[in-house]
Amino acid sequence: MSQQEYKWNELLWKPIVRPPRHCYNLKDLGNEIFKVKDTITKRTDFEIHNNRNQKLQCSLFEPVRMQDKPHPCMIYLHGNSSSRIESFTIIEYLIPANISVCGIDLSGSGLSEGEYISLGYHESKDVICLYDYLRENKGYLTSIGIWGRSMGSVTAILAAHYNYEFKVLVCDSPFSNLTLLCQELAKANYKIPNCCFNCFWCYVKSKINQEVKFNIDELNIVQIIQVLPQDVQILFLSAQQDDLIRESHPKLLMKLFRGHNKELFSFEGTHNSRRPVKILEESVQFVCKAFGQRAWTELQIQNTTKYSQTQLSKQYPLLRGDRKSVQPYIEKGDYQ
């Protein structure tokens, strides 16, 4: 293979699984103790290992007034070229509602280990491992839900498919099928006709399967959404001017999900634009209602199954948080 041929072959598959990585320093997460509006909040950083023995970096943000008291938690899952810093986009809305937020650098992203991302396939197992950690080490957490954007929203659906304990999902801009998404982008951005797309897509799938160890065809969320338990409650978010993941994707998933507690919020914006305040406030209302009042009064976990590494191995553009309302808090005397 000539150098030019190698270059073009790399351009076909690598941008899918190795987009620009968000590099940051731990200090970019801010102070460990800070104020969210009027709520004193504590950040605890920790490290877990996934089922592929990769180190993953995580941060749990908790209202100090709720530490060691029963309350729910939302795991936040970032997009394909982002990190746990993106968690700040929802922290300022969930923390005042006495809901903890757990951010994670998914494998292949941020400060976590991993060379490639997999757009939800391997990342969903990361989330299961994080769930196990929270259950073992934060026993006062009642319900644990997931809030994901783009790749993170697909990861949320896959995680709920593997672990039936996830009952509350917020899915911001999920794609319905990875092959369909790439076909749409190839046609819209590069004017590649479907017949040509099918030719190079076979190579792309083969190369990704070889290098990243997953089959793109398994990221058919249309099929997975139809077999989720019907007691899962899902809120879909969709930006009307999104030219990366069109509105047709979340609308289709909304239609096919068989659960009764589902909603779709559509709003003005693009894939990476800041979400409107009203949409985020209404999303928090959905989450609070879905958790139910008992989530703040008593533990609800029964017969929780730990998804071991063996079990998991057998199973099948950057949005930064707006931290203007997240104020550093230094006077420790008030909370000790």
XYZ file of C-alpha atoms in Angstrom:
336
model
C 0.000 0.000 0.000
C 1.393 3.392 -1.001
C 1.739 6.213 1.519
C -1.099 8.106 -0.160
C -3.406 5.068 -0.040
C -2.561 4.555 3.643
C -3.397 8.206 4.361
C -6.802 7.937 2.705
C -7.583 4.659 4.439
C -6.775 6.241 7.814
C -9.045 9.185 6.991
C -11.949 6.821 6.346
C -12.141 5.117 9.741
C -10.026 6.924 12.330
C -12.125 10.101 12.741
C -15.043 7.901 13.825
C -13.203 6.275 16.730
C -10.459 8.831 17.408
C -11.944 12.342 17.280
C -9.982 15.175 18.931
C -9.467 14.287 22.573
C -10.386 16.840 25.227
C -7.209 17.371 27.210
C -7.452 19.238 30.498
C -5.908 19.463 33.957
C -7.558 18.417 37.199
C -7.520 22.056 38.303
C -9.949 22.797 35.460
C -12.617 21.071 37.574
C -12.340 23.929 40.049
C -12.395 23.824 43.856
C -13.391 20.673 45.683
C -15.819 22.707 47.771
C -17.905 25.311 45.945
C -21.351 26.850 45.773
C -23.993 26.061 43.194
C -26.378 28.959 43.606
C -27.023 28.695 47.375
C -26.082 25.031 47.730
C -22.667 24.112 49.150
C -21.312 21.296 46.991
C -18.443 18.866 47.441
C -16.548 17.189 44.622
C -14.918 13.820 45.252
C -12.560 12.486 42.573
C -12.006 8.757 42.279
C -10.719 6.118 39.899
C -12.299 2.868 38.770
C -11.312 0.070 36.385
C -13.592 -1.058 33.581
C -14.077 -4.600 32.316
C -11.020 -4.154 30.054
C -8.895 -3.163 33.086
C -8.553 0.438 31.941
C -8.388 3.212 34.535
C -11.300 5.638 34.342
C -11.370 9.027 36.056
C -14.593 10.054 37.792
C -15.967 12.852 39.957
C -18.979 12.769 42.270
C -20.632 16.120 42.997
C -22.855 16.063 46.107
C -24.844 18.677 48.007
C -23.119 18.772 51.395
C -26.486 18.854 53.146
C -27.348 15.497 51.555
C -24.104 13.626 52.242
C -24.840 10.270 53.898
C -28.581 10.933 53.536
C -30.855 9.106 51.077
C -31.026 10.922 47.736
C -30.779 10.070 44.017
C -27.883 10.533 41.626
C -27.584 11.168 37.896
C -24.540 9.839 36.041
C -23.566 12.318 33.326
C -22.145 10.943 30.057
C -20.337 13.301 27.694
C -20.122 13.476 23.904
C -17.525 11.870 21.666
C -14.897 14.611 21.914
C -15.483 15.741 25.471
C -14.955 14.832 29.134
C -16.494 14.926 32.614
C -16.079 18.723 32.582
C -19.243 18.695 30.493
C -21.065 17.633 33.678
C -21.149 21.274 34.743
C -23.887 21.881 32.168
C -26.365 20.077 34.454
C -24.745 20.438 37.887
C -26.162 23.924 38.373
C -29.685 22.554 37.827
C -29.573 19.176 39.601
C -27.540 19.988 42.722
C -30.055 22.557 44.085
C -32.731 19.861 43.661
C -30.710 17.608 46.024
C -29.639 15.279 43.215
C -25.970 14.319 43.091
C -24.149 14.249 39.758
C -21.421 11.772 38.870
C -19.223 12.660 35.916
C -16.887 10.237 34.189
C -14.228 10.389 31.511
C -15.369 7.419 29.452
C -12.696 5.088 28.083
C -10.709 6.743 25.307
C -11.770 10.212 26.478
C -10.399 12.921 28.738
C -7.926 11.690 31.372
C -9.092 8.062 31.275
C -7.120 5.296 29.625
C -7.951 3.964 26.181
C -6.771 4.761 22.682
C -10.137 4.797 20.929
C -13.788 5.538 21.617
C -16.564 3.230 20.427
C -19.587 5.575 20.367
C -21.317 3.711 23.156
C -20.360 0.065 22.707
C -17.494 -0.204 25.210
C -18.566 2.942 27.071
C -21.809 1.294 28.192
C -19.740 -1.272 30.100
C -17.810 1.604 31.708
C -21.129 2.875 33.063
C -22.023 -0.531 34.500
C -18.687 -0.595 36.333
C -19.331 2.922 37.647
C -22.780 1.828 38.838
C -21.224 -1.080 40.746
C -18.722 1.287 42.375
C -21.428 3.708 43.524
C -23.545 0.882 44.913
C -20.598 -0.543 46.870
C -19.192 2.746 48.163
C -22.119 5.183 48.317
C -24.814 3.104 49.975
C -26.982 6.131 50.768
C -27.677 6.788 47.077
C -31.178 5.603 46.234
C -32.057 5.654 42.539
C -29.302 6.151 39.956
C -30.238 7.544 36.549
C -28.267 8.628 33.484
C -28.120 11.914 31.598
C -26.183 11.663 28.348
C -25.499 13.826 25.325
C -24.744 12.612 21.789
C -22.483 9.560 22.232
C -23.331 9.707 25.924
C -27.063 9.418 25.265
C -26.544 6.305 23.154
C -24.326 4.936 25.923
C -27.171 5.574 28.381
C -29.636 3.524 26.329
C -27.156 0.668 25.992
C -26.384 0.740 29.735
C -30.110 0.580 30.540
C -30.311 -2.426 28.231
C -27.579 -4.210 30.214
C -28.637 -3.106 33.705
C -32.349 -2.925 34.490
C -31.661 -0.823 37.608
C -31.396 2.271 35.399
C -34.977 3.568 35.339
C -34.501 7.282 34.559
C -32.766 8.478 31.372
C -32.276 11.869 29.756
C -31.070 11.353 26.184
C -29.856 14.535 24.493
C -29.364 14.056 20.727
C -28.970 10.273 20.405
C -28.460 8.684 17.003
C -30.778 5.838 16.030
C -28.307 3.836 13.953
C -24.585 4.530 13.469
C -24.457 3.312 9.879
C -27.413 5.502 8.933
C -25.842 8.510 10.668
C -22.533 8.101 8.826
C -24.390 7.643 5.545
C -26.289 10.905 6.120
C -23.099 12.786 6.986
C -21.227 11.375 3.978
C -23.982 12.473 1.631
C -24.554 15.901 3.196
C -20.938 16.928 3.793
C -19.023 15.120 1.058
C -21.703 14.470 -1.587
C -20.926 10.752 -1.506
C -23.727 8.730 -3.172
C -25.092 5.674 -1.397
C -23.510 3.236 -3.854
C -20.026 4.594 -3.140
C -20.712 4.780 0.572
C -21.508 1.067 0.731
C -18.146 0.240 -0.850
C -15.921 2.097 1.595
C -18.193 1.403 4.582
C -17.364 -2.305 4.400
C -13.699 -1.397 4.802
C -14.473 1.010 7.655
C -16.458 -1.619 9.572
C -13.755 -4.222 9.094
C -10.969 -1.871 10.180
C -12.822 -0.664 13.281
C -13.680 -4.226 14.238
C -10.007 -5.124 13.908
C -8.582 -2.110 15.776
C -11.272 -1.206 18.319
C -12.891 -4.617 18.804
C -16.532 -3.831 18.169
C -19.016 -4.368 15.374
C -20.597 -1.148 14.132
C -23.744 -3.052 13.172
C -24.421 -3.657 16.877
C -24.925 0.076 17.399
C -28.435 -0.207 16.013
C -30.231 1.680 18.771
C -33.533 1.328 16.922
C -33.584 -2.340 17.860
C -32.320 -1.881 21.403
C -34.811 0.852 22.345
C -37.687 -1.502 21.515
C -36.614 -4.105 24.076
C -35.916 -1.780 27.003
C -38.114 -2.492 30.031
C -41.339 -0.515 29.798
C -40.920 0.903 33.301
C -37.877 2.900 32.181
C -38.691 6.617 31.903
C -36.950 8.522 29.112
C -36.750 12.180 28.213
C -35.395 12.854 24.712
C -33.857 16.241 23.891
C -33.500 17.427 20.298
C -31.947 20.598 18.838
C -33.910 21.829 15.833
C -30.852 23.095 13.918
C -28.686 20.043 14.648
C -26.905 19.221 11.380
C -24.875 16.376 12.899
C -27.598 14.211 14.441
C -30.848 15.267 12.825
C -34.089 15.527 14.744
C -35.376 12.452 12.934
C -33.099 10.254 15.083
C -34.450 11.071 18.586
C -37.983 11.335 17.171
C -37.742 7.799 15.815
C -36.378 6.453 19.104
C -39.155 8.252 20.978
C -41.753 6.634 18.710
C -40.329 3.120 19.001
C -39.745 3.074 22.761
C -42.624 1.042 24.200
C -42.622 2.584 27.653
C -45.462 4.902 28.630
C -43.422 7.497 30.530
C -41.553 9.252 27.739
C -41.281 12.805 26.458
C -39.489 14.731 23.729
C -38.364 18.335 24.236
C -37.418 20.104 21.008
C -35.648 23.465 21.132
C -33.810 26.078 19.070
C -30.136 25.219 18.838
C -27.405 23.142 17.229
C -25.648 19.954 18.260
C -23.117 21.737 20.463
C -25.022 24.873 21.436
C -25.831 25.702 25.022
C -29.173 24.196 26.016
C -31.893 26.745 26.860
C -32.410 27.374 30.576
C -36.124 26.571 30.302
C -35.382 23.201 28.686
C -32.897 22.288 31.423
C -35.304 23.359 34.165
C -38.107 21.299 32.639
C -35.709 18.369 32.247
C -34.929 18.498 35.977
C -38.677 18.506 36.699
C -39.008 15.367 34.571
C -36.125 13.723 36.459
C -37.556 14.617 39.886
C -40.978 13.279 38.958
C -39.464 10.105 37.502
C -37.415 9.422 40.640
C -40.431 9.988 42.872
C -40.494 11.396 46.398
C -39.263 8.137 47.928
C -35.873 8.705 46.301
C -35.145 11.287 49.021
C -36.509 9.312 51.949
C -35.577 5.645 51.695
C -33.347 3.187 49.905
C -35.129 1.283 47.155
C -32.528 -1.215 45.981
C -33.595 -4.827 46.010
C -31.653 -7.811 44.686
C -29.064 -5.607 43.013
C -26.925 -7.614 40.609
C -23.265 -6.793 40.279
C -22.164 -6.959 36.649
C -18.766 -8.584 36.908
C -16.033 -8.237 34.317
C -16.704 -11.787 33.174
C -20.403 -11.096 32.637
C -19.710 -7.906 30.753
C -17.225 -9.564 28.438
C -19.905 -12.019 27.438
C -22.609 -9.415 26.837
C -23.308 -8.484 23.818
C -17.766 17.940 19.405
C -17.157 19.292 22.770
C -19.870 20.909 24.876
C -18.298 22.669 27.828
C -20.232 23.487 30.946
C -21.224 27.059 31.639
C -19.863 27.598 35.126
C -20.958 31.190 35.733
C -23.393 30.105 38.420
C -20.926 27.634 39.952
C -19.156 29.789 42.515
C -16.010 28.669 44.365
C -16.651 28.306 48.086
C -13.678 28.625 50.420
C -14.953 29.286 53.940
C -14.907 25.776 55.368
C -16.300 26.727 58.766
C -19.880 26.738 57.513
C -20.036 23.103 56.500
C -17.760 21.290 58.906
